[in-house]
PDB file of C-alpha atoms in Angstrom:
ATOM      1  CA  MET A   1     220.805 161.667 -61.632  1.00  0.00           C
ATOM      2  CA  SER A   2     223.031 158.553 -62.529  1.00  0.00           C
ATOM      3  CA  ALA A   3     226.306 157.109 -61.111  1.00  0.00           C
ATOM      4  CA  PHE A   4     229.452 155.291 -62.193  1.00  0.00           C
ATOM      5  CA  HIS A   5     231.145 153.094 -60.335  1.00  0.00           C
ATOM      6  CA  VAL A   6     234.307 151.212 -60.759  1.00  0.00           C
ATOM      7  CA  ILE A   7     235.865 148.109 -58.510  1.00  0.00           C
ATOM      8  CA  ASP A   8     240.172 147.946 -59.402  1.00  0.00           C
ATOM      9  CA  ASP A   9     242.191 147.094 -57.530  1.00  0.00           C
ATOM     10  CA  ALA A  10     244.056 150.020 -56.501  1.00  0.00           C
ATOM     11  CA  ASN A  11     240.439 152.532 -56.537  1.00  0.00           C
ATOM     12  CA  VAL A  12     237.208 152.119 -54.885  1.00  0.00           C
ATOM     13  CA  PRO A  13     234.325 154.406 -54.747  1.00  0.00           C
ATOM     14  CA  ALA A  14     233.364 153.966 -50.863  1.00  0.00           C
ATOM     15  CA  LEU A  15     231.488 151.320 -49.976  1.00  0.00           C
ATOM     16  CA  GLY A  16     227.932 152.636 -49.102  1.00  0.00           C
ATOM     17  CA  ASP A  17     227.711 154.380 -52.048  1.00  0.00           C
ATOM     18  CA  VAL A  18     228.307 151.127 -54.652  1.00  0.00           C
ATOM     19  CA  ARG A  19     225.325 149.365 -52.258  1.00  0.00           C
ATOM     20  CA  ASP A  20     223.003 152.563 -52.199  1.00  0.00           C
ATOM     21  CA  ALA A  21     223.691 152.449 -56.316  1.00  0.00           C
ATOM     22  CA  GLY A  22     219.481 151.673 -58.737  1.00  0.00           C
ATOM     23  CA  PRO A  23     218.104 151.936 -61.076  1.00  0.00           C
ATOM     24  CA  GLY A  24     220.288 154.068 -63.644  1.00  0.00           C
ATOM     25  CA  ASP A  25     223.981 153.390 -61.575  1.00  0.00           C
ATOM     26  CA  LEU A  26     226.079 150.977 -63.558  1.00  0.00           C
ATOM     27  CA  VAL A  27     228.892 149.454 -61.418  1.00  0.00           C
ATOM     28  CA  TYR A  28     231.850 148.422 -63.445  1.00  0.00           C
ATOM     29  CA  VAL A  29     233.998 145.052 -61.036  1.00  0.00           C
ATOM     30  CA  ARG A  30     237.405 144.766 -63.403  1.00  0.00           C
ATOM     31  CA  PRO A  31     239.628 141.552 -63.416  1.00  0.00           C
ATOM     32  CA  ALA A  32     242.164 143.025 -60.866  1.00  0.00           C
ATOM     33  CA  ALA A  33     239.645 143.969 -58.110  1.00  0.00           C
ATOM     34  CA  THR A  34     239.736 140.052 -56.372  1.00  0.00           C
ATOM     35  CA  ILE A  35     243.479 140.930 -54.918  1.00  0.00           C
ATOM     36  CA  ARG A  36     241.822 143.664 -52.466  1.00  0.00           C
ATOM     37  CA  SER A  37     241.628 142.394 -49.377  1.00  0.00           C
ATOM     38  CA  ASP A  38     237.996 143.819 -49.107  1.00  0.00           C
ATOM     39  CA  PHE A  39     236.582 142.691 -52.936  1.00  0.00           C
ATOM     40  CA  SER A  40     234.402 140.578 -50.899  1.00  0.00           C
ATOM     41  CA  LYS A  41     232.119 143.402 -48.791  1.00  0.00           C
ATOM     42  CA  TYR A  42     232.177 145.424 -52.534  1.00  0.00           C
ATOM     43  CA  TRP A  43     231.720 141.355 -54.319  1.00  0.00           C
ATOM     44  CA  GLU A  44     228.769 141.657 -51.871  1.00  0.00           C
ATOM     45  CA  ALA A  45     227.521 145.754 -52.251  1.00  0.00           C
ATOM     46  CA  ALA A  46     227.076 145.335 -55.858  1.00  0.00           C
ATOM     47  CA  GLY A  47     225.633 142.282 -55.511  1.00  0.00           C
ATOM     48  CA  VAL A  48     223.546 144.532 -53.505  1.00  0.00           C
ATOM     49  CA  ALA A  49     223.563 147.460 -55.973  1.00  0.00           C
ATOM     50  CA  LEU A  50     221.951 144.416 -58.808  1.00  0.00           C
ATOM     51  CA  ALA A  51     218.865 143.987 -56.482  1.00  0.00           C
ATOM     52  CA  ARG A  52     218.730 147.690 -56.742  1.00  0.00           C
ATOM     53  CA  GLY A  53     217.972 147.585 -60.573  1.00  0.00           C
ATOM     54  CA  ALA A  54     221.902 148.962 -60.434  1.00  0.00           C
ATOM     55  CA  GLN A  55     223.527 147.524 -63.738  1.00  0.00           C
ATOM     56  CA  VAL A  56     226.972 145.189 -62.680  1.00  0.00           C
ATOM     57  CA  VAL A  57     229.199 144.231 -65.385  1.00  0.00           C
ATOM     58  CA  VAL A  58     231.891 142.245 -64.828  1.00  0.00           C
ATOM     59  CA  MET A  59     234.204 142.614 -67.176  1.00  0.00           C
ATOM     60  CA  ASN A  60     236.134 139.947 -68.251  1.00  0.00           C
ATOM     61  CA  ARG A  61     240.073 141.445 -70.086  1.00  0.00           C
ATOM     62  CA  GLU A  62     238.195 144.580 -71.854  1.00  0.00           C
ATOM     63  CA  GLU A  63     240.238 146.024 -69.236  1.00  0.00           C
ATOM     64  CA  GLY A  64     243.235 148.069 -71.772  1.00  0.00           C
TER      65      GLY A  64
END
């Protein structure tokens, strides 16, 4: 089963859900996410997801 996670300034999935993402899962990090006070935790979780085989996409001006 694949999951789709979006990290931005207003909404985030559960930190554990991002960390547990693996093959077939997608994690999108929007530029606005960097203003979150907990962004470093989500950035680390995205790295774990990447290492586990998830596709992690750092968006750059693709919003709109």
